[in-house]
Coordinates of C-alpha atoms in Angstrom, one line a residue:
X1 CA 389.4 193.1 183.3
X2 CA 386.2 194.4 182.2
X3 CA 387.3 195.2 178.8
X4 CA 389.0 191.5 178.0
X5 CA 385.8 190.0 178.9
X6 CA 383.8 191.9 176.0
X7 CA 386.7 191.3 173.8
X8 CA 385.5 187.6 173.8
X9 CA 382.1 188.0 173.4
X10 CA 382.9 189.9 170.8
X11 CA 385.2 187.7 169.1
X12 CA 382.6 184.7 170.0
X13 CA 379.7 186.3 168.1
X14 CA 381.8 186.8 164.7
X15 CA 383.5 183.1 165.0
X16 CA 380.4 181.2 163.2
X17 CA 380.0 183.6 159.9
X18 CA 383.7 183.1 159.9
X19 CA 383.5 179.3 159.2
X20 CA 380.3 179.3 157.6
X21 CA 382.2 181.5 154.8
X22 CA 385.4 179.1 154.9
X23 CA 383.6 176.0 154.6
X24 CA 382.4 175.3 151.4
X25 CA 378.6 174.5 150.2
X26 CA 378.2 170.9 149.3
X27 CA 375.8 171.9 146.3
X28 CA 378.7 174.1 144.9
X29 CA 380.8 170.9 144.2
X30 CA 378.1 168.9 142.5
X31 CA 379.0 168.8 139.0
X32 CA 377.0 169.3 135.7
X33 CA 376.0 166.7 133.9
X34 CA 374.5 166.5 129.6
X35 CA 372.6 163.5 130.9
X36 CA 368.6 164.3 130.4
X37 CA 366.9 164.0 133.5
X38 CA 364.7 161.4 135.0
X39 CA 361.6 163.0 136.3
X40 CA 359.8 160.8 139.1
X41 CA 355.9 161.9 137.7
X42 CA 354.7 163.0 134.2
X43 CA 353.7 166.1 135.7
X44 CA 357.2 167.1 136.3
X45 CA 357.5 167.2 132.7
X46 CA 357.4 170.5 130.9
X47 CA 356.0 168.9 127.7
X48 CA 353.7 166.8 129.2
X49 CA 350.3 167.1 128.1
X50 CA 347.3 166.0 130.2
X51 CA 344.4 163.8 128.6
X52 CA 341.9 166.5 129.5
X53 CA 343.6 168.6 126.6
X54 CA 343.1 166.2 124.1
X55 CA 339.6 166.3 122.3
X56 CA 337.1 163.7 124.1
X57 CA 334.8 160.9 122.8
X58 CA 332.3 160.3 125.2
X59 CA 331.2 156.6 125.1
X60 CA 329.1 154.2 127.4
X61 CA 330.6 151.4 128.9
X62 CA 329.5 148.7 131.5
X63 CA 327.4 145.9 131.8
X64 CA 325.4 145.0 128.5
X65 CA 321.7 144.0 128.0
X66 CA 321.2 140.5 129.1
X67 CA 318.8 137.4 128.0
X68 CA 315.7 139.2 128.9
X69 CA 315.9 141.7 125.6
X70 CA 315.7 138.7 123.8
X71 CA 312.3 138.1 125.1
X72 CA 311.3 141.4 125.0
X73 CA 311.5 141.8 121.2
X74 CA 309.8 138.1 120.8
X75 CA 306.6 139.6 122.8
X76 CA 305.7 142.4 120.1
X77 CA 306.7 140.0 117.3
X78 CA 304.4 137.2 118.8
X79 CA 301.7 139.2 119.5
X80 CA 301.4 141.3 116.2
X81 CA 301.4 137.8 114.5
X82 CA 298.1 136.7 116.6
X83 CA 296.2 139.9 116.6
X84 CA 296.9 139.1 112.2
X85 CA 295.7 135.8 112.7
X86 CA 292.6 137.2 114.8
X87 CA 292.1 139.4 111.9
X88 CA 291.7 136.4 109.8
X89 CA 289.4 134.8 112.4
X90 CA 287.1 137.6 112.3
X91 CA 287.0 137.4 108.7
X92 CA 285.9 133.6 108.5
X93 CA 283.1 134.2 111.5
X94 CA 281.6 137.3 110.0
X95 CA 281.2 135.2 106.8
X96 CA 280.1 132.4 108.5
X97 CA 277.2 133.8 110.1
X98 CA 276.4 135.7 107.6
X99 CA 276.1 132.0 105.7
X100 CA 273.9 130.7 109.3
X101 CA 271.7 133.8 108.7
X102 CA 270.8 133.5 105.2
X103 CA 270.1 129.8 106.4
X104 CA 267.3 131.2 109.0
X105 CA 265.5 133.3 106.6
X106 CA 264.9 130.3 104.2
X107 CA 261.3 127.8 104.8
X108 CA 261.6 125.2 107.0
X109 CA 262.9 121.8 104.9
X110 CA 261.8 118.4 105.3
X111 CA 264.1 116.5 106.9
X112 CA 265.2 113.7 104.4
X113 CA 264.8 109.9 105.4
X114 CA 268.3 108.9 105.6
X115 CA 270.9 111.9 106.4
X116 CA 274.5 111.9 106.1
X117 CA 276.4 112.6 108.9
X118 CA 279.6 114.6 106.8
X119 CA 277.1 117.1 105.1
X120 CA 275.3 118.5 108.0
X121 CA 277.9 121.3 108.5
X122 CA 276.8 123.1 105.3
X123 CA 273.1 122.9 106.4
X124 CA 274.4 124.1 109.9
X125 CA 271.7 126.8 111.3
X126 CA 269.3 125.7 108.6
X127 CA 265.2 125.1 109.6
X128 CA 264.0 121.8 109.3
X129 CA 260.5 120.3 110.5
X130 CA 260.4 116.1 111.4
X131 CA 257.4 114.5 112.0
X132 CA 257.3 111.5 114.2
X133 CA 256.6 109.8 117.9
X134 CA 258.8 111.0 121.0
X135 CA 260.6 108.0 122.8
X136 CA 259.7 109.5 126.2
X137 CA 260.9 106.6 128.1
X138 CA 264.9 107.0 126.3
X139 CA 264.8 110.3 126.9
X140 CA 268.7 112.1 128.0
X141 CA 269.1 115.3 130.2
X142 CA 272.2 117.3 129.6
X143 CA 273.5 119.6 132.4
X144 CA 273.4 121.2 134.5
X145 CA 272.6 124.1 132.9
X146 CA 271.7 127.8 133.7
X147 CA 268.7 129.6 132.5
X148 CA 268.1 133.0 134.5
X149 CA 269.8 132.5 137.0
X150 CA 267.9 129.0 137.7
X151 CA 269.7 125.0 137.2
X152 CA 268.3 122.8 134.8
X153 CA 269.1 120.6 132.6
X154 CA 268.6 120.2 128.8
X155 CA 265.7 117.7 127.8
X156 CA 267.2 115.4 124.5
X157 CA 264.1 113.1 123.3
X158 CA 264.6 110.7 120.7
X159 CA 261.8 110.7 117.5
X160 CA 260.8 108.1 116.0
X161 CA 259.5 108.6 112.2
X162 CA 257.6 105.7 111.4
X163 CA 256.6 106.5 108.0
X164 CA 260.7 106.5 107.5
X165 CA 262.0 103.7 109.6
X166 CA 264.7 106.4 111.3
X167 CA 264.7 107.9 114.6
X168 CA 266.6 111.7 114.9
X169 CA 267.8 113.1 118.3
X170 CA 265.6 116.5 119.5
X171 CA 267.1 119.0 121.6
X172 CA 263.3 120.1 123.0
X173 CA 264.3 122.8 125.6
X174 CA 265.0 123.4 128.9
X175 CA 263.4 122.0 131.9
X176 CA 264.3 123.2 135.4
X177 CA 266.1 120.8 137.9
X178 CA 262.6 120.2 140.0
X179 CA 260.9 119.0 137.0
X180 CA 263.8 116.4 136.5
X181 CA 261.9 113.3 137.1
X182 CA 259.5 112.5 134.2
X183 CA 256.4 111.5 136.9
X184 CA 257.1 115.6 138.4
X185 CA 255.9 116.7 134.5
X186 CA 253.1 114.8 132.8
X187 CA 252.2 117.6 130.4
X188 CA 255.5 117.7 129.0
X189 CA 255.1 114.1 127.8
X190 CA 253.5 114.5 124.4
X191 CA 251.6 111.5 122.8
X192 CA 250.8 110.5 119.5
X193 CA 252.3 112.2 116.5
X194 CA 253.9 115.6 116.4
X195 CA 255.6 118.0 114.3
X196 CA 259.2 119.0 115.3
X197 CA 260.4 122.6 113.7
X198 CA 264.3 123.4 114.6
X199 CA 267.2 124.0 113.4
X200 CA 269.7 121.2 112.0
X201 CA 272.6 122.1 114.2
X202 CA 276.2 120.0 113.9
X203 CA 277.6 118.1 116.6
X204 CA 278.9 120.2 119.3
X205 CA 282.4 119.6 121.0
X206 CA 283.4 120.0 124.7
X207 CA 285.9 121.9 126.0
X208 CA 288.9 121.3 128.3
X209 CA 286.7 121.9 131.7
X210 CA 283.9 119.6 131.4
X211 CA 283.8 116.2 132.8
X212 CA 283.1 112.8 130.3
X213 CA 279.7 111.9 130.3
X214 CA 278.5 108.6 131.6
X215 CA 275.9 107.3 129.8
X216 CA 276.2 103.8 132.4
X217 CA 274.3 106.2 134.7
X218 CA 272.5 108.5 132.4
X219 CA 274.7 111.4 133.1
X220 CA 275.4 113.9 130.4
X221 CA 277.6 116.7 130.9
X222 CA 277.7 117.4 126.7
X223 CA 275.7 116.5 124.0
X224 CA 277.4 113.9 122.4
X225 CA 275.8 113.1 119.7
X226 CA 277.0 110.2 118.3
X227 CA 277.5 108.6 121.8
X228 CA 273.6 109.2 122.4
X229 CA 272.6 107.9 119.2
X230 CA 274.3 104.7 119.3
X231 CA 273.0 104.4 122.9
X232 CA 269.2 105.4 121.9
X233 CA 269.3 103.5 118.5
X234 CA 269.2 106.3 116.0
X235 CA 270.9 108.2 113.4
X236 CA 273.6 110.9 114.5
X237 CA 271.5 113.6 113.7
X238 CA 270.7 116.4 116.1
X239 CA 267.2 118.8 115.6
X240 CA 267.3 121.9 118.1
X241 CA 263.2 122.3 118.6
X242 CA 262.7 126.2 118.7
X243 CA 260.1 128.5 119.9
X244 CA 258.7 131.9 120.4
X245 CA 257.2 132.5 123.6
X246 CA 256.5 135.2 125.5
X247 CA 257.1 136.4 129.0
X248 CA 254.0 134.5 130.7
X249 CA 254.3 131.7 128.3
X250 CA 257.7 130.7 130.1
X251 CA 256.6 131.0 133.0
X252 CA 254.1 128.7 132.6
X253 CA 256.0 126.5 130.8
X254 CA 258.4 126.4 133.6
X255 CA 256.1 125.6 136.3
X256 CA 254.5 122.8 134.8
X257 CA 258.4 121.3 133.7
X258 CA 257.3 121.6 129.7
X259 CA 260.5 122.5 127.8
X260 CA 261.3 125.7 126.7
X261 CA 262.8 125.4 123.1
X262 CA 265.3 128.3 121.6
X263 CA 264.9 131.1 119.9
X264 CA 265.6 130.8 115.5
X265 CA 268.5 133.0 115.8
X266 CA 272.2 132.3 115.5
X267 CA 274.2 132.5 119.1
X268 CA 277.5 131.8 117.7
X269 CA 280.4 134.1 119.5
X270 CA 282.1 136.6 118.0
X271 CA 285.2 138.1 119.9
X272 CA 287.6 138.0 117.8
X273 CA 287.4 142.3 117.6
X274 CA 287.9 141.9 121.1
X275 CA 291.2 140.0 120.8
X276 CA 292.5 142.1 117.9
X277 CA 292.6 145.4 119.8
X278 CA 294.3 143.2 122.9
X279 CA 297.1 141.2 120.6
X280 CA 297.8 144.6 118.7
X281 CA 297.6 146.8 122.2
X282 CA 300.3 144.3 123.1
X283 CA 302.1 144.3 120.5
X284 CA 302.3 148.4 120.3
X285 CA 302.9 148.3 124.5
X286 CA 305.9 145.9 123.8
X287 CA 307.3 147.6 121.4
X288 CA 307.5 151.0 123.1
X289 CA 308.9 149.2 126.4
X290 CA 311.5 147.4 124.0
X291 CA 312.2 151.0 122.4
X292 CA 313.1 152.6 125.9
X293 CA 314.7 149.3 127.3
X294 CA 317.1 149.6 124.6
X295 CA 317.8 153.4 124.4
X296 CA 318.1 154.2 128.1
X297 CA 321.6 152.5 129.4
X298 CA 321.0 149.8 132.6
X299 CA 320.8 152.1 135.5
X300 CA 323.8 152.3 137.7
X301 CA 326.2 150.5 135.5
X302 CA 326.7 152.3 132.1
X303 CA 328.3 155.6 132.8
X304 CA 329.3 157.9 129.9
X305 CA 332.9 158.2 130.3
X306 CA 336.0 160.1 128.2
X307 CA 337.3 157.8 125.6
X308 CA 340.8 159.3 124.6
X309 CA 343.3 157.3 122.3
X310 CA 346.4 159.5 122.6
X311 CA 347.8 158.3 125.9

């Protein structure tokens, strides 16, 4: 009994090799075909050949430079064309006080009965003397105006040249705002016939800041002069009275409200140096900035990439 009983294990343990080797493997019956195959993925392909073989192009790609490049490269243009005109500027003010100088040095010139009006720029800066009477009571104060620190106001006196029949404006000085009132400065009110030496000056003009005058209440802001001499009766024709005092002289002057006339000198401005170096600093700034701005790609959007054409 013992001995069938390992008979069928035996015979149990062989059984599934047995049908393993009769049944037959489903591969073996798949037939052969001449059809090429389809892989699913290049790489399955044994000639494929990856873009990272092929030789590379590097480019930059993104987002390009906007508007604002535009202005950029108008800056340096614009500025390089005003520090030239400056340049030019600076030319016609050197020579033109150079001209006002010259004028300085010559003798004092009579100052001619009847003037006209159109030719006082070329005798701009140039001495003069007048002799006449001061028209104390239509007498003009322009200001305010600073002098050390101290308000005042300029002290305009008409004179009236008798002899001649005309009456010139004088720009005598500067008074201080206490001696405003005429009654505050007797000594300052000169009687009888005087001498005026000055300089022949050409109208001024007034810039953007300062108020209109408003001769309906005797306030002067500019010297106007063709407003003042229609409203004083005289010719359009404006002397600035000049003086060399000294230190204690002015003082002096000051406290008893006497004006205090210019120096014979020429105070025109002359920046225009000034404004060359700035335009043509701006213009070299600009064009460095423009430089990098254009040779350095916008940051975080242009990237250099692989550019490869046989895909």
């Amino acid at each position: 009994m013992k001995a069938a009983t390992q008979a069928l294990r035996a015979a149990t343990r062989q059984a599934p090799s047995t049908l393993r080797q009769q049944v037959p493997c489903r591969a073996a019956r798949r037939f052969i075909s001449d059809t090429p195959r389809r892989y699913k993925q290049p790489v399955d392909d044994p000639n494929f050949t990856s873009i990272l073989d092929n030789p590379p192009e590097l480019i930059r790609t993104g987002r390009k430079h906007g508007k604002g490049l535009i202005v950029l490269a108008i800056i340096p243009i614009t500025a390089f064309a005003l520090g030239t005109w400056q340049v030019k500027r600076l030319e016609w003010k050197t020579d033109l006080i150079a001209k006002c100088e010259d004028r300085l040095v010559a003798p004092p010139l009579p100052l001619p009965p009847k003037i006209d009006p159109e030719a006082v720029p070329e005798f701009d800066y140039r001495r003069v003397t007048a002799t006449g009477h001061f028209r104390h009571d239509q007498e003009m104060l322009v200001g305010p105006r600073m002098r050390d620190g101290e308000e005042g106001y300029m002290l305009i006196t008409p004179l009236e040249r008798e002899g001649e029949g005309t009456t010139v404006l004088v720009n005598r000085g500067w008074i201080s705002k206490s001696k405003k009132d005429r009654k505050s400065r007797p000594e300052s009110l000169v009687q009888g016939e005087v001498t005026v030496e000055g300089l022949l000056r050409e109208p001024w003009k007034k810039n953007m800041f300062t108020p209109e005058n408003r001769p309906d209440k005797s306030e002067f802001y500019f010297p106007d002069v063709y407003q003042m001499a229609e409203l004083a009766g005289s010719q359009p024709i404006w002397v600035e009275q000049t003086m060399e005092p000294d230190l204690l002289t002015v003082y002096d002057y000051q406290a008893k409200g006497i004006p205090i006339g210019r120096p014979a000198e020429v105070n025109l401005r002359n920046n225009h140096a000034q404004y060359i170096f700035t335009w043509y600093g701006l213009a070299v700034a600009t064009s460095i900035m423009f430089y990098l701005v254009v040779k350095k790609p916008p940051t975080d959007v242009t990237r250099r990439v692989r550019l490869n054409k046989q895909w």
